[in-house]
PDB file of C-alpha atoms in Angstrom:
ATOM      1  CA  UNK M   1      -1.870 -20.362  22.093  1.00  0.00           C
ATOM      2  CA  UNK M   2      -4.090 -17.406  22.944  1.00  0.00           C
ATOM      3  CA  UNK M   3      -1.001 -15.184  23.312  1.00  0.00           C
ATOM      4  CA  UNK M   4       0.289 -16.254  19.885  1.00  0.00           C
ATOM      5  CA  UNK M   5      -3.084 -15.359  18.365  1.00  0.00           C
ATOM      6  CA  UNK M   6      -3.023 -11.954  20.046  1.00  0.00           C
ATOM      7  CA  UNK M   7       0.501 -11.233  18.771  1.00  0.00           C
ATOM      8  CA  UNK M   8      -0.538 -12.219  15.235  1.00  0.00           C
ATOM      9  CA  UNK M   9      -3.613  -9.974  15.414  1.00  0.00           C
ATOM     10  CA  UNK M  10      -1.525  -7.012  16.573  1.00  0.00           C
ATOM     11  CA  UNK M  11       1.037  -7.575  13.806  1.00  0.00           C
ATOM     12  CA  UNK M  12      -1.728  -7.777  11.187  1.00  0.00           C
ATOM     13  CA  UNK M  13      -2.559  -4.108  11.937  1.00  0.00           C
ATOM     14  CA  UNK M  14       1.041  -2.959  11.469  1.00  0.00           C
ATOM     15  CA  UNK M  15       1.195  -1.312   8.042  1.00  0.00           C
ATOM     16  CA  UNK M  16       3.493   1.649   7.646  1.00  0.00           C
ATOM     17  CA  UNK M  17       3.033   3.835   4.578  1.00  0.00           C
ATOM     18  CA  UNK M  18       5.617   6.476   3.745  1.00  0.00           C
ATOM     19  CA  UNK M  19       4.923   8.731   0.772  1.00  0.00           C
ATOM     20  CA  UNK M  20       7.658  10.641  -1.021  1.00  0.00           C
ATOM     21  CA  UNK M  21       6.142  13.256  -3.316  1.00  0.00           C
ATOM     22  CA  UNK M  22       7.943  15.054  -6.120  1.00  0.00           C
ATOM     23  CA  UNK M  23       5.677  17.887  -7.247  1.00  0.00           C
ATOM     24  CA  UNK M  24       8.028  18.899 -10.044  1.00  0.00           C
ATOM     25  CA  UNK M  25       7.813  15.435 -11.638  1.00  0.00           C
ATOM     26  CA  UNK M  26       4.211  14.907 -10.466  1.00  0.00           C
ATOM     27  CA  UNK M  27       5.213  11.600  -8.946  1.00  0.00           C
ATOM     28  CA  UNK M  28       4.650   9.781  -5.629  1.00  0.00           C
ATOM     29  CA  UNK M  29       6.642   6.846  -4.248  1.00  0.00           C
ATOM     30  CA  UNK M  30       4.655   4.856  -1.688  1.00  0.00           C
ATOM     31  CA  UNK M  31       6.874   2.692   0.530  1.00  0.00           C
ATOM     32  CA  UNK M  32       4.931  -0.003   2.367  1.00  0.00           C
ATOM     33  CA  UNK M  33       6.322  -2.010   5.258  1.00  0.00           C
ATOM     34  CA  UNK M  34       4.845  -4.367   7.817  1.00  0.00           C
ATOM     35  CA  UNK M  35       1.626  -6.237   7.064  1.00  0.00           C
ATOM     36  CA  UNK M  36      -0.822  -5.630   4.237  1.00  0.00           C
ATOM     37  CA  UNK M  37      -4.040  -7.357   5.289  1.00  0.00           C
ATOM     38  CA  UNK M  38      -7.796  -6.922   5.019  1.00  0.00           C
ATOM     39  CA  UNK M  39      -7.506  -4.804   8.171  1.00  0.00           C
ATOM     40  CA  UNK M  40      -5.032  -2.366   6.619  1.00  0.00           C
ATOM     41  CA  UNK M  41      -6.407  -2.169   3.062  1.00  0.00           C
ATOM     42  CA  UNK M  42      -8.568   0.895   3.923  1.00  0.00           C
ATOM     43  CA  UNK M  43      -5.394   2.756   4.995  1.00  0.00           C
ATOM     44  CA  UNK M  44      -3.784   1.873   1.692  1.00  0.00           C
ATOM     45  CA  UNK M  45      -6.851   3.178  -0.145  1.00  0.00           C
ATOM     46  CA  UNK M  46      -6.660   6.422   1.866  1.00  0.00           C
ATOM     47  CA  UNK M  47      -3.008   6.842   0.864  1.00  0.00           C
ATOM     48  CA  UNK M  48      -3.988   6.452  -2.782  1.00  0.00           C
ATOM     49  CA  UNK M  49      -6.887   8.875  -2.401  1.00  0.00           C
ATOM     50  CA  UNK M  50      -4.412  11.499  -1.141  1.00  0.00           C
ATOM     51  CA  UNK M  51      -2.380  11.363  -4.379  1.00  0.00           C
ATOM     52  CA  UNK M  52      -3.154  14.392  -6.561  1.00  0.00           C
ATOM     53  CA  UNK M  53      -4.823  13.763  -9.928  1.00  0.00           C
ATOM     54  CA  UNK M  54      -2.390  13.259 -12.769  1.00  0.00           C
ATOM     55  CA  UNK M  55       0.497  12.025 -10.600  1.00  0.00           C
ATOM     56  CA  UNK M  56       2.225   8.715 -11.237  1.00  0.00           C
ATOM     57  CA  UNK M  57       2.511   6.344  -8.291  1.00  0.00           C
ATOM     58  CA  UNK M  58       5.191   3.722  -7.661  1.00  0.00           C
ATOM     59  CA  UNK M  59       4.665   1.118  -4.942  1.00  0.00           C
ATOM     60  CA  UNK M  60       7.664  -0.266  -3.082  1.00  0.00           C
ATOM     61  CA  UNK M  61       6.520  -3.521  -1.473  1.00  0.00           C
ATOM     62  CA  UNK M  62       9.946  -4.934  -0.576  1.00  0.00           C
ATOM     63  CA  UNK M  63       9.531  -4.418   3.175  1.00  0.00           C
ATOM     64  CA  UNK M  64       6.155  -6.133   3.556  1.00  0.00           C
ATOM     65  CA  UNK M  65       6.445  -9.251   5.698  1.00  0.00           C
ATOM     66  CA  UNK M  66       2.802 -10.290   5.365  1.00  0.00           C
ATOM     67  CA  UNK M  67       0.296  -9.941   2.532  1.00  0.00           C
ATOM     68  CA  UNK M  68      -3.075 -11.658   2.804  1.00  0.00           C
ATOM     69  CA  UNK M  69      -5.431 -12.513  -0.057  1.00  0.00           C
ATOM     70  CA  UNK M  70      -7.492  -9.329   0.288  1.00  0.00           C
ATOM     71  CA  UNK M  71      -4.478  -7.020   0.123  1.00  0.00           C
ATOM     72  CA  UNK M  72      -2.972  -9.062  -2.706  1.00  0.00           C
ATOM     73  CA  UNK M  73      -6.220  -8.755  -4.709  1.00  0.00           C
ATOM     74  CA  UNK M  74      -6.355  -5.002  -3.971  1.00  0.00           C
ATOM     75  CA  UNK M  75      -2.834  -4.449  -5.317  1.00  0.00           C
ATOM     76  CA  UNK M  76      -3.496  -6.783  -8.253  1.00  0.00           C
ATOM     77  CA  UNK M  77      -6.542  -4.694  -9.249  1.00  0.00           C
ATOM     78  CA  UNK M  78      -4.323  -1.611  -9.269  1.00  0.00           C
ATOM     79  CA  UNK M  79      -2.195  -3.194 -11.971  1.00  0.00           C
ATOM     80  CA  UNK M  80      -5.194  -3.005 -14.303  1.00  0.00           C
ATOM     81  CA  UNK M  81      -6.248   0.167 -16.086  1.00  0.00           C
ATOM     82  CA  UNK M  82      -5.651   3.169 -13.844  1.00  0.00           C
ATOM     83  CA  UNK M  83      -8.201   5.865 -13.287  1.00  0.00           C
ATOM     84  CA  UNK M  84      -8.222   8.650 -15.901  1.00  0.00           C
ATOM     85  CA  UNK M  85      -5.155  10.845 -15.580  1.00  0.00           C
ATOM     86  CA  UNK M  86      -3.301   8.443 -13.260  1.00  0.00           C
ATOM     87  CA  UNK M  87      -0.547   5.906 -13.749  1.00  0.00           C
ATOM     88  CA  UNK M  88       0.128   3.251 -11.115  1.00  0.00           C
ATOM     89  CA  UNK M  89       3.248   1.098 -11.092  1.00  0.00           C
ATOM     90  CA  UNK M  90       3.565  -1.823  -8.697  1.00  0.00           C
TER      91      UNK M  90
END
């Protein structure tokens, strides 16, 4: 039981973020895979902070195998009004 808990904890840290940037179109595709949890939400925020002002952002969430309530709420908030000069598509 303890081993299963340890494996789950390790997997909950496993978020891979790959950004594909097209400067000509001022667009970024963020591909997320692994687990989006309260532990990995700060990394997701850092990826968003690295996007230049005025760029559109598309999220590809197809390869996420785990999304907890905190990460779900974070992404849901992004679907609301974007910051000035930004467009986010989830």
